[in-house]
mmCIF file of C-alpha atoms in Angstrom:
data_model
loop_
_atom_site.group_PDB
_atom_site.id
_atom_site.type_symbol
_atom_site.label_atom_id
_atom_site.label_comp_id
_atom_site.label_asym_id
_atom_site.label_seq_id
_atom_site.Cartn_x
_atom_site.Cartn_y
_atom_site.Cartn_z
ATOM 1 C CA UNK A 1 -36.219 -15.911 -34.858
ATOM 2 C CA UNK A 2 -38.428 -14.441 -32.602
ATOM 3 C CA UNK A 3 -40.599 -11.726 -33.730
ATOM 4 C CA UNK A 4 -41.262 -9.195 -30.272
ATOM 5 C CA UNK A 5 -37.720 -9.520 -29.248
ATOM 6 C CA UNK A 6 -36.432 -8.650 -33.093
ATOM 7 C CA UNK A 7 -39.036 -5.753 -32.759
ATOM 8 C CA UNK A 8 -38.035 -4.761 -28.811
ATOM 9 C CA UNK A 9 -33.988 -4.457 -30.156
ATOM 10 C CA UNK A 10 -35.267 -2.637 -33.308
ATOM 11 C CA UNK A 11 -37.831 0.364 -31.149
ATOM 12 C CA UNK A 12 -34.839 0.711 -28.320
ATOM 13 C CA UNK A 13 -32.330 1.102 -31.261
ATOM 14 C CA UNK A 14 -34.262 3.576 -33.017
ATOM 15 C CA UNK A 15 -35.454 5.390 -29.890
ATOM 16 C CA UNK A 16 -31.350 5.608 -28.825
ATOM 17 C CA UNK A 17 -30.291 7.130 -32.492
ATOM 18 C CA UNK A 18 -33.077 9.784 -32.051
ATOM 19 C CA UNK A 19 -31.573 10.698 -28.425
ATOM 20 C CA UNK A 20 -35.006 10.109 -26.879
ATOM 21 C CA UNK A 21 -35.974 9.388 -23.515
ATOM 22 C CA UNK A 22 -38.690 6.151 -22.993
ATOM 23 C CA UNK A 23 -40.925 8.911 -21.587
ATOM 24 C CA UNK A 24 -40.668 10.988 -24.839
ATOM 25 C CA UNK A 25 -41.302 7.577 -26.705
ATOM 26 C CA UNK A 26 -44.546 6.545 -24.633
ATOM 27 C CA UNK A 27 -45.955 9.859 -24.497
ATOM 28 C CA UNK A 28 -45.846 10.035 -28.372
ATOM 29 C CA UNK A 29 -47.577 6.791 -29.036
ATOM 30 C CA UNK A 30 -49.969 7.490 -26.109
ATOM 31 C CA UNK A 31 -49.322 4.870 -24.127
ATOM 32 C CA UNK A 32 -47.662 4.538 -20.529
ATOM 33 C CA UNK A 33 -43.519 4.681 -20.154
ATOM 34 C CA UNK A 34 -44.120 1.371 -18.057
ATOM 35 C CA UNK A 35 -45.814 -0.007 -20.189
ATOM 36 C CA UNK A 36 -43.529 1.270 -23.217
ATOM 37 C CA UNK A 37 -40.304 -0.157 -21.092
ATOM 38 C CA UNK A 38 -42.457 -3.491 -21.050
ATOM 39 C CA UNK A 39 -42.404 -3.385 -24.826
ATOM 40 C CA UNK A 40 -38.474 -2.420 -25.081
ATOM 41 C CA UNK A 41 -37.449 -4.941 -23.189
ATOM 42 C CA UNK A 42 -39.842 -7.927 -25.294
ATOM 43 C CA UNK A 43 -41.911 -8.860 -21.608
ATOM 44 C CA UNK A 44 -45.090 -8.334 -23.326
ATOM 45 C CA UNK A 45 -46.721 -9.185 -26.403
ATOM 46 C CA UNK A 46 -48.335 -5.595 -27.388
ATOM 47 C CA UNK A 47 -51.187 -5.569 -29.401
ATOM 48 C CA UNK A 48 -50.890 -5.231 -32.771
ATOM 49 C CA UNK A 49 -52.561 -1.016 -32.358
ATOM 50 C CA UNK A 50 -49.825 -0.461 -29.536
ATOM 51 C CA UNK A 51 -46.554 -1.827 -32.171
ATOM 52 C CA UNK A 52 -47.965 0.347 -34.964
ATOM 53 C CA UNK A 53 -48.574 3.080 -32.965
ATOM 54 C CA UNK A 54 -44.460 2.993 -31.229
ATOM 55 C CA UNK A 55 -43.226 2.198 -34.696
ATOM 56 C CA UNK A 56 -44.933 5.458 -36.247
ATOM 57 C CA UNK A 57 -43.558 7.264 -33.624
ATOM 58 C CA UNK A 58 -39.851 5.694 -34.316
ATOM 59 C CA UNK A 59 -40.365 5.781 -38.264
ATOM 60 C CA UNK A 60 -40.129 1.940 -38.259
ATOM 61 C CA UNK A 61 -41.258 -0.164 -40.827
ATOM 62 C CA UNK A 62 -43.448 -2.958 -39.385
ATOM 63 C CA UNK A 63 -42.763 -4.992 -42.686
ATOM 64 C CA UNK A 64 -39.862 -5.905 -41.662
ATOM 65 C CA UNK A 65 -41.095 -7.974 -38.549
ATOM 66 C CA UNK A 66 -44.169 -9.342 -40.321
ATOM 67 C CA UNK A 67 -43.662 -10.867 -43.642
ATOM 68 C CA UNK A 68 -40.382 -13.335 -41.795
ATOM 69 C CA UNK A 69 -39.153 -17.477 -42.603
ATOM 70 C CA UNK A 70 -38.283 -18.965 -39.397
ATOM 71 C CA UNK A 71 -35.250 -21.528 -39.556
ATOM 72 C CA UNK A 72 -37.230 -24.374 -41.516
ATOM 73 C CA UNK A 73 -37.951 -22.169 -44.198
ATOM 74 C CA UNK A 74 -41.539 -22.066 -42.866
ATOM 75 C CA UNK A 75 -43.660 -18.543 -43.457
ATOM 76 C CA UNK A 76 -43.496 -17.245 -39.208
ATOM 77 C CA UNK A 77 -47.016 -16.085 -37.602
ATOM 78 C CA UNK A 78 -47.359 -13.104 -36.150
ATOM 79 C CA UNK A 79 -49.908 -13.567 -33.205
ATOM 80 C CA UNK A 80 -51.630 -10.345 -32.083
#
């Protein structure tokens, strides 16, 4: 399991349903569209500010992404 590209498919799925541009996304959360398409498509690791802010704006529950088991059963870090 990997953590930003679970959260990149879960912001550009929620940003789709809502019928939103990236601009509209990026200019919500205050940050750049390039560096909002960055995030979508899991090339950077955002910090930990930047993912709350993007999954406010997309009504997202960071929960979900944080408290994770990777394969082994083993409690998954999330590194911001």
């Amino acid at each position: 399991m990997h953590i930003l590209a679970d959260f990149a498919r879960a912001v550009s799925e929620a940003r789709e349903a809502k019928h939103w541009s990236q601009e509209k996304v990026a200019e919500l959360a205050d940050i750049s569209t390039r560096w909002y398409q960055q995030i979508e498509k899991g090339d950077v690791s955002a910090g930990f500010e930047i993912c709350v802010r993007v999954a406010r704006v997309l009504e997202l529950d960071l929960n979900q992404f944080l408290d994770r088991k990777d394969e082994s059963g083993e409690d998954t870090v999330l590194h911001v």
